[in-house]
PDB file of C-alpha atoms in Angstrom:
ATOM      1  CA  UNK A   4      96.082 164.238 147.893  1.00  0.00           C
ATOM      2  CA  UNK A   5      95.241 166.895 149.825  1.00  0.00           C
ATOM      3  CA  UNK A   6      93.836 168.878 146.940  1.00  0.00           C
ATOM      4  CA  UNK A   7      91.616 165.760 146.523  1.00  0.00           C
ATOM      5  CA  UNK A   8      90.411 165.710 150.088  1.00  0.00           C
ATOM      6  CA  UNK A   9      89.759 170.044 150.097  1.00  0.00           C
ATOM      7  CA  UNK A  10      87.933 169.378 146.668  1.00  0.00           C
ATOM      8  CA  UNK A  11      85.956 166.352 148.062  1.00  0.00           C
ATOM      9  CA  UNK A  12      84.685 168.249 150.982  1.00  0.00           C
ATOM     10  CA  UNK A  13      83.864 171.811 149.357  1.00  0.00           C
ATOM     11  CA  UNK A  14      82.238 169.478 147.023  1.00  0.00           C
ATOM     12  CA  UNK A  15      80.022 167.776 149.852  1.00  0.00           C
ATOM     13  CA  UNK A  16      79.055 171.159 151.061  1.00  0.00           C
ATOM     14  CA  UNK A  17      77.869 172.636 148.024  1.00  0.00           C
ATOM     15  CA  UNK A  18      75.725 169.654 147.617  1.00  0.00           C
ATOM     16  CA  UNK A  19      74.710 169.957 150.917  1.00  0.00           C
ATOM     17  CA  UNK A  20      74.165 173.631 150.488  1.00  0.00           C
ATOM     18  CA  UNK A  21      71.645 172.979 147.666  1.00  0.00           C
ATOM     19  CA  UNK A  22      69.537 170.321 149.774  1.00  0.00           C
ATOM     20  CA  UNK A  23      69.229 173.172 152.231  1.00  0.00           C
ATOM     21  CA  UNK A  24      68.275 176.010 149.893  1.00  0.00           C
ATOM     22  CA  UNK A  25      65.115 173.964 149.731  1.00  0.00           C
ATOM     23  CA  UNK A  26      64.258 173.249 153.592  1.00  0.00           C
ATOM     24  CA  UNK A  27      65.541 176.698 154.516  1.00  0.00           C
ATOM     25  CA  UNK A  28      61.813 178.193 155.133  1.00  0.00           C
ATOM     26  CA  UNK A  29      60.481 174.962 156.587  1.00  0.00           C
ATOM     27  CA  UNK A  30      60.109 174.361 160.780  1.00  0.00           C
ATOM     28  CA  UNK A  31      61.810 178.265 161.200  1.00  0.00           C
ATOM     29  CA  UNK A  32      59.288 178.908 164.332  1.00  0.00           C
ATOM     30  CA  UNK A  33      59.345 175.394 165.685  1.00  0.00           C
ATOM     31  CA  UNK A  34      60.788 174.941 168.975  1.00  0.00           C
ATOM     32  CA  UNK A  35      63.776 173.233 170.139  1.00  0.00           C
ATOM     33  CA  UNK A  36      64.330 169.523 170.364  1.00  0.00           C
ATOM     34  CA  UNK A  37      67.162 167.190 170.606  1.00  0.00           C
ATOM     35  CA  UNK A  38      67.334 163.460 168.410  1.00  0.00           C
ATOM     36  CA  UNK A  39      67.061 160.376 170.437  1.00  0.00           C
ATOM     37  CA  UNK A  40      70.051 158.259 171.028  1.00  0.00           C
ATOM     38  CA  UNK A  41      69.680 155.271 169.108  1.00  0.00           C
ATOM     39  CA  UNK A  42      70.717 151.905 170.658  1.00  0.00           C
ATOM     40  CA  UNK A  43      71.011 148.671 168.611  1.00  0.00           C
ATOM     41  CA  UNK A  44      71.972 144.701 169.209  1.00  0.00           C
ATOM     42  CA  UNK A  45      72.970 142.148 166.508  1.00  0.00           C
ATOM     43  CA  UNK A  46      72.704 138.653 167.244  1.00  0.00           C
ATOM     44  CA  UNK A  47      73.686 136.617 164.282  1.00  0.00           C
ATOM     45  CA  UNK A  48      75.714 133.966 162.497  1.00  0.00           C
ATOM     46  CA  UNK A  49      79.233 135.667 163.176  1.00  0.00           C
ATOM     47  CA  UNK A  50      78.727 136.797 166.551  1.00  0.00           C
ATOM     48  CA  UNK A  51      77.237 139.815 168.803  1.00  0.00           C
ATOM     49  CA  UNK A  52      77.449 142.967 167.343  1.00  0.00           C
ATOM     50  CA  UNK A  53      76.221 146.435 169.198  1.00  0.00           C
ATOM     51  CA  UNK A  54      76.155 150.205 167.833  1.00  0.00           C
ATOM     52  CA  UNK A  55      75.328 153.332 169.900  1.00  0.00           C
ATOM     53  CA  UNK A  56      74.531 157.053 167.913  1.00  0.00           C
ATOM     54  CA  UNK A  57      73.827 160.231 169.348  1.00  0.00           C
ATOM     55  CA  UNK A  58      73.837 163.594 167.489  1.00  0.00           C
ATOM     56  CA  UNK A  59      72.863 165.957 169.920  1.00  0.00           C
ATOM     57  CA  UNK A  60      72.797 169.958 170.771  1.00  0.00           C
ATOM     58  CA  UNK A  61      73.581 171.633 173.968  1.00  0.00           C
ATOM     59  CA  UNK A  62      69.915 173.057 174.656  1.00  0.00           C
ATOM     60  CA  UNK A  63      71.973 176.818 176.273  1.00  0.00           C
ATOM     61  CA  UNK A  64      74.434 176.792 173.272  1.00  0.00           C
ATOM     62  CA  UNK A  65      72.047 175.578 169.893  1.00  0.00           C
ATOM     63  CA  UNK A  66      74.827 175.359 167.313  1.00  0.00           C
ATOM     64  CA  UNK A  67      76.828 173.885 169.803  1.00  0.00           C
ATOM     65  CA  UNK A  68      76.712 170.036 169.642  1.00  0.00           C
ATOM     66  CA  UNK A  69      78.017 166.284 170.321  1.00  0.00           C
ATOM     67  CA  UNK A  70      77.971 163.219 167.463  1.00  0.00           C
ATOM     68  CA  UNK A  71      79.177 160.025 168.474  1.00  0.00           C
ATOM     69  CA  UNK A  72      78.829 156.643 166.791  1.00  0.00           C
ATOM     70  CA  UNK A  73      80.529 153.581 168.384  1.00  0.00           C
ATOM     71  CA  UNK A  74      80.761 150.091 166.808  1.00  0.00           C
ATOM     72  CA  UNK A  75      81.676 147.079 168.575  1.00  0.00           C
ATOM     73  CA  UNK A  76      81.513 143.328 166.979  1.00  0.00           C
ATOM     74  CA  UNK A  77      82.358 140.223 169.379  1.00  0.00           C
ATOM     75  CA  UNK A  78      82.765 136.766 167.659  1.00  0.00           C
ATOM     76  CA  UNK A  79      81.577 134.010 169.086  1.00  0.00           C
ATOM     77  CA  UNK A  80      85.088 132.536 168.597  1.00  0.00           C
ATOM     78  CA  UNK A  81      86.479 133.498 171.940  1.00  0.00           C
ATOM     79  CA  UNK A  82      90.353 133.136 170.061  1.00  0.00           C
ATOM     80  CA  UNK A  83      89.011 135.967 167.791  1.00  0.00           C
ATOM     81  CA  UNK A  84      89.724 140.241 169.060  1.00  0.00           C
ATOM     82  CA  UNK A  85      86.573 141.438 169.265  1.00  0.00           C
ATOM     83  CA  UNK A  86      86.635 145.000 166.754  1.00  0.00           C
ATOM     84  CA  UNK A  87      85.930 148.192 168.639  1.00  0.00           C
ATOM     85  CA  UNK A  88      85.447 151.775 166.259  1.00  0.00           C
ATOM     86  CA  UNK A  89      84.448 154.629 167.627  1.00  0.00           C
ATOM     87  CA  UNK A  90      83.949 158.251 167.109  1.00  0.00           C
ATOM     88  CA  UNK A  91      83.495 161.375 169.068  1.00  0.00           C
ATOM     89  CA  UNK A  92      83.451 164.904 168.061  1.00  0.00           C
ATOM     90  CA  UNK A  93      82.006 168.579 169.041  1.00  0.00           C
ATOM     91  CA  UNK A  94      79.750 169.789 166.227  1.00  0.00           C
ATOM     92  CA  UNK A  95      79.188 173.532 165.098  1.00  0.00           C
ATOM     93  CA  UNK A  96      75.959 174.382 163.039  1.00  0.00           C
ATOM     94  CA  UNK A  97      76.924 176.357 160.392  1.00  0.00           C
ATOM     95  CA  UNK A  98      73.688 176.456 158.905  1.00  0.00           C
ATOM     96  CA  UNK A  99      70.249 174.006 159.589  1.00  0.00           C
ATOM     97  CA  UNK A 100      71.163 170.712 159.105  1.00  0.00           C
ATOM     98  CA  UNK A 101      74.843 170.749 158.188  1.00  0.00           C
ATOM     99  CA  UNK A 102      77.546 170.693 160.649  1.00  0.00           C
ATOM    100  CA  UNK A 103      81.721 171.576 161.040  1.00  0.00           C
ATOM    101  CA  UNK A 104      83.038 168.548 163.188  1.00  0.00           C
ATOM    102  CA  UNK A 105      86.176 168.101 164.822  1.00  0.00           C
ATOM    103  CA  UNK A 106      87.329 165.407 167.950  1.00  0.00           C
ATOM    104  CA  UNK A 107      88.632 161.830 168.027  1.00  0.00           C
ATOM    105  CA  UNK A 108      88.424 158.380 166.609  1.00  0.00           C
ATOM    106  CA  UNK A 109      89.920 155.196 168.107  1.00  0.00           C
ATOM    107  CA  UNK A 110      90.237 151.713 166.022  1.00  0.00           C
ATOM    108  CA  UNK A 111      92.686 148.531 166.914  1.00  0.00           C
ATOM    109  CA  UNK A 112      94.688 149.363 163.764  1.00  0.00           C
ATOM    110  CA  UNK A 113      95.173 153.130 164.345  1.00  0.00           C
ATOM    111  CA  UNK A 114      94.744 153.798 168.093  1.00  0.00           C
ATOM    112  CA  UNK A 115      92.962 157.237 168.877  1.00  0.00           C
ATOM    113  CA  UNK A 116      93.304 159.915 166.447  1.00  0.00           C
ATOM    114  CA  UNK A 117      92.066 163.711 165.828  1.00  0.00           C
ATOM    115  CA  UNK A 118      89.887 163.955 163.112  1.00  0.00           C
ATOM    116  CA  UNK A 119      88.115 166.887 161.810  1.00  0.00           C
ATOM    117  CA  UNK A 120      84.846 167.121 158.922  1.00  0.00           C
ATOM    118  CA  UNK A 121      81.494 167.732 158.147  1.00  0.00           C
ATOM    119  CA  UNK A 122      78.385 165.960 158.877  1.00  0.00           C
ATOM    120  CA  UNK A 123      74.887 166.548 157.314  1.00  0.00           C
ATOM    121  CA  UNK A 124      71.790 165.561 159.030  1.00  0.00           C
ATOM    122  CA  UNK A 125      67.753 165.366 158.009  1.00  0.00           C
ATOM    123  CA  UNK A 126      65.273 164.279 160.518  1.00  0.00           C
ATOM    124  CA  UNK A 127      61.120 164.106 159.419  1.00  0.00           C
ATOM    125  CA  UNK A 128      58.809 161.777 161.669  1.00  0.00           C
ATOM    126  CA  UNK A 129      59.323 158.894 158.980  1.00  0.00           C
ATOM    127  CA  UNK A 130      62.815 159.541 157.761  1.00  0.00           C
ATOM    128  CA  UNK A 131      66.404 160.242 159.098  1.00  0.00           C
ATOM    129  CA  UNK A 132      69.933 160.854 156.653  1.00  0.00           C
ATOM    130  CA  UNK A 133      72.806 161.353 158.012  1.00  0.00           C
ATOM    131  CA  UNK A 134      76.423 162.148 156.174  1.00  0.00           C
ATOM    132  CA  UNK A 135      79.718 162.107 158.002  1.00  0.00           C
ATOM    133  CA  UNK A 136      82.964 162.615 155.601  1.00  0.00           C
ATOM    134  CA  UNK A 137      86.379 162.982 157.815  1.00  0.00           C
ATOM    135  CA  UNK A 138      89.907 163.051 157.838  1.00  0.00           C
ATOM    136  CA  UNK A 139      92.365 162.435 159.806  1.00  0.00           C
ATOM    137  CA  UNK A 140      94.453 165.250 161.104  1.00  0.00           C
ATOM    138  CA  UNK A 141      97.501 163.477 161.313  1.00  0.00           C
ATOM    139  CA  UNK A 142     101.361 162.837 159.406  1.00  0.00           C
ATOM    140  CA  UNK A 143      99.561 159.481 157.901  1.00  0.00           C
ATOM    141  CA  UNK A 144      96.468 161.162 157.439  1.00  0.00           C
ATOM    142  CA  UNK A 145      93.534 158.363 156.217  1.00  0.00           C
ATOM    143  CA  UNK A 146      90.389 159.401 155.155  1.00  0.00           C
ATOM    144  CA  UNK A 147      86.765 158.091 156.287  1.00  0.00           C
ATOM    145  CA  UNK A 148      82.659 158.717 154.955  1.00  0.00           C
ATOM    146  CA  UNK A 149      79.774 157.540 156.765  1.00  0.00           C
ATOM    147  CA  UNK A 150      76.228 157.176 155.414  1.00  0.00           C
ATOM    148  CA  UNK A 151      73.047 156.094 156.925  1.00  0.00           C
ATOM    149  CA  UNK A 152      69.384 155.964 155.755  1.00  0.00           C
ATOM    150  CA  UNK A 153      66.355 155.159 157.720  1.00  0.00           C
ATOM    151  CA  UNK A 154      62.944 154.702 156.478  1.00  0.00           C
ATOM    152  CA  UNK A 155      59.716 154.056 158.461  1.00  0.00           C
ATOM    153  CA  UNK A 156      56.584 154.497 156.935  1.00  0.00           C
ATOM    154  CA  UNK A 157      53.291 154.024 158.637  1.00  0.00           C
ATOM    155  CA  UNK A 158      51.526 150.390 158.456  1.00  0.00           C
ATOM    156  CA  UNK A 159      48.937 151.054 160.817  1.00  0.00           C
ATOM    157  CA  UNK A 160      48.461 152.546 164.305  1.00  0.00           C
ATOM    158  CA  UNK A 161      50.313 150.377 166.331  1.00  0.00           C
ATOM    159  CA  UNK A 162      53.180 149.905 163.898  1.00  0.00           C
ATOM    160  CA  UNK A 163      55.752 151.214 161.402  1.00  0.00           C
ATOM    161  CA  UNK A 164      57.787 149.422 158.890  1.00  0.00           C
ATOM    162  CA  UNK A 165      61.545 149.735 159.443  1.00  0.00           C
ATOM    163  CA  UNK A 166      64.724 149.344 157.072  1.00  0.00           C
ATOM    164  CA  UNK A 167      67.686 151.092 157.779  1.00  0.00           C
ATOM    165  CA  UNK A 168      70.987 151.078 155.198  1.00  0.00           C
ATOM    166  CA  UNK A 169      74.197 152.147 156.720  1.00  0.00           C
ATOM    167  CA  UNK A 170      77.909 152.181 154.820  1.00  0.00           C
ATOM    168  CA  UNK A 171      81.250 153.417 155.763  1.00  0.00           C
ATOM    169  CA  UNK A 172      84.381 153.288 153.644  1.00  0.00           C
ATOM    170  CA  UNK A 173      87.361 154.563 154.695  1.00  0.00           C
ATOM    171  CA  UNK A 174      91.398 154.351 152.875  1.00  0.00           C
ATOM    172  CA  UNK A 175      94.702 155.951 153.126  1.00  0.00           C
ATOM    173  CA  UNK A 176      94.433 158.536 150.097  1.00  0.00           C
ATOM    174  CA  UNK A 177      98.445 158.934 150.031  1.00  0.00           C
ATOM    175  CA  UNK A 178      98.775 154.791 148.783  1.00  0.00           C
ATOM    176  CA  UNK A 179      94.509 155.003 148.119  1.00  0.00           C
ATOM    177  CA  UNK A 180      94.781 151.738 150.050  1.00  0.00           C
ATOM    178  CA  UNK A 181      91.582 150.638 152.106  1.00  0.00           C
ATOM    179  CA  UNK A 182      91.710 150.201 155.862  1.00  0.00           C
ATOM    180  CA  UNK A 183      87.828 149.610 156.873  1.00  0.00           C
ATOM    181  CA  UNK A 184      84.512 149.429 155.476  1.00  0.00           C
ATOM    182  CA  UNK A 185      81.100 147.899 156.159  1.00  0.00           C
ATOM    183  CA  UNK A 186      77.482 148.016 154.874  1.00  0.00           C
ATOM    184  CA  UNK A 187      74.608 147.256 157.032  1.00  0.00           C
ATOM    185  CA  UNK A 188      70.780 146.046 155.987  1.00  0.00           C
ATOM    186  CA  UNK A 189      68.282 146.058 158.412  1.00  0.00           C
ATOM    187  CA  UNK A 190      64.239 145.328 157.719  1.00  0.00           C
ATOM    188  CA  UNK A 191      61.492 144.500 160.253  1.00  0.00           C
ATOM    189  CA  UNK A 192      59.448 146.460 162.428  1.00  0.00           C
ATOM    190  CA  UNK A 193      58.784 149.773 164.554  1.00  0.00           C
ATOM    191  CA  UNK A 194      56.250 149.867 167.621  1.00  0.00           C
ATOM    192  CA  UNK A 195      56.581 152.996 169.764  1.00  0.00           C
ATOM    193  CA  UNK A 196      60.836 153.802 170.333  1.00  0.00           C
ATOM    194  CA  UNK A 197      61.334 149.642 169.997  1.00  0.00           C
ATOM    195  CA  UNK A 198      62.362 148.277 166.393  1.00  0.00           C
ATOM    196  CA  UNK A 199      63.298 144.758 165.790  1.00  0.00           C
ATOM    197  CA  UNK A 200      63.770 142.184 162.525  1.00  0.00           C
ATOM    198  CA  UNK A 201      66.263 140.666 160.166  1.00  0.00           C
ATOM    199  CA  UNK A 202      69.961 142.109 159.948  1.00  0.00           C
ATOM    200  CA  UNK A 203      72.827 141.840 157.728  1.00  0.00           C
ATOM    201  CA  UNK A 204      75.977 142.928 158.237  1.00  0.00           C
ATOM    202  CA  UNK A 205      79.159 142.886 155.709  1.00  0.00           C
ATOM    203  CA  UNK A 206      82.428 144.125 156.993  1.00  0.00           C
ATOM    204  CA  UNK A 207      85.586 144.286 155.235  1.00  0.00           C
ATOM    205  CA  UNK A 208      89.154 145.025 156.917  1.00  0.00           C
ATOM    206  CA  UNK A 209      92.550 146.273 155.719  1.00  0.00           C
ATOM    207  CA  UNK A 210      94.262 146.692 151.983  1.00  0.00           C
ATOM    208  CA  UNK A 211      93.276 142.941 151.163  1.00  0.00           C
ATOM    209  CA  UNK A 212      89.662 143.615 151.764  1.00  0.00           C
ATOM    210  CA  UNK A 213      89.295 140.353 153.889  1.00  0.00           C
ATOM    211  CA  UNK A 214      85.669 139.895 154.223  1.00  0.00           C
ATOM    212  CA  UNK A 215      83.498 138.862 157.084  1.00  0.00           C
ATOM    213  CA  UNK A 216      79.864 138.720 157.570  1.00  0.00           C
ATOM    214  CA  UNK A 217      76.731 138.589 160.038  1.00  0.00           C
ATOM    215  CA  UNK A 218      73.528 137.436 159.753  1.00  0.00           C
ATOM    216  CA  UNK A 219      70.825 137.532 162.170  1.00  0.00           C
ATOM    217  CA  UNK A 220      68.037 139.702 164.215  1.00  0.00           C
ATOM    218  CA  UNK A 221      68.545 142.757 165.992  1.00  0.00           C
ATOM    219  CA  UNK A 222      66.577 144.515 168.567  1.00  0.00           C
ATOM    220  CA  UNK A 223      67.207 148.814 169.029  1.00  0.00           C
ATOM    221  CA  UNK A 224      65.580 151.422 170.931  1.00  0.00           C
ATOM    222  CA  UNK A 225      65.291 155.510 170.955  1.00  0.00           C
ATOM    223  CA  UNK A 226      66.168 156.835 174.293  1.00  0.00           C
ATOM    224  CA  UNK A 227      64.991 160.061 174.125  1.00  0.00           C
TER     225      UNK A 227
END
């Protein structure tokens, strides 16, 4: 398995690599500036859910960074564990856009856990990609990818459409049992950092794939 996971990842970065052949000559004089943390609130049909992401880069030390993504759902069934994920890890630019990672994760199931990977990242006024596979450096070593896509064209001059898609999947690849994975919908609107609309969220949990879901609104801003 760990031939699969070294294949999976050089894999990864020479895709990567070829997405950045093409961007290589663009923004090379531009000046410095750091991605907003993005905040976000779920109120829906299963309970509360909130998520907080920051990629960032130490403004003395460029290629030097910090990528975090934190996930916490509370049920409105008080007799029900509220489920906690998150992630933090130092980054290290090896080129424009794509990143070495290594730090920590902490889930109910798993407790906290080193974890090491790569994560690419493509920012233009309208759009933002980011791609975060990661393993586990541990004896019962599981295996995790995260994906996100947001898109926010221009409606007029007050306000921007806004959808957002978001998955994770993660599995033991020694049994190639699943542990955790989600996919997330969101549609509405962008005025200024504020975005707000219609959300759907679809979680599924451990080797059964018990499903839950969450429908609602949410509400997120860009602290910058």
């Amino acid at each position: 398995m760990s031939k699969f996971l070294l294949s999976a990842i050089i894999a990864t970065v020479l895709s990567i690599s070829s997405i950045q052949a093409q961007n290589e000559n663009e923004d090379k004089n531009s000046s410095f500036q750091n991605p907003p943390i993005t905040m976000e609130t779920v109120a829906g049909s299963r309970g509360v859910m909130y998520q907080l992401l920051v990629n960032k880069k130490f403004i003395s030390v460029p290629k030097l960074g910090f990528f975090s993504v934190t996930n916490a759902n509370v049920p409105w069934e008080k007799e029900i564990t509220p489920d906690i994920m998150t992630q933090a890890h130092l980054t290290y630019s090896l080129f424009k856009g794509l990143d070495v990672t290594s730090g920590m994760q902490y889930s109910p199931v798993y407790g906290f856990r080193p974890v090491a990977g790569l994560i690419y990242s493509y920012a233009t006024q309208n759009l933002l990609v980011i791609v975060n596979p990661k393993v586990d450096i541990a004896d019962d070593l599981a295996s995790e990818g995260l994906a996100l896509i947001e898109y926010k064209p221009k409606i007029n001059e007050k306000f921007n459409f806004y959808s957002r898609i978001q998955g994770l999947y993660g599995f033991v690849p020694e049994s190639g049992n699943h542990n955790r994975s989600y996919i997330m919908l969101r549609a509405g609107l962008s005025y200024k950092e504020f975005s707000f609309g219609a959300a759907s969220n679809f979680d599924w949990y451990g080797p059964f794939k018990h499903n839950e879901n969450n429908f609602g609104i949410f509400g997120s801003v860009l602290l910058f």
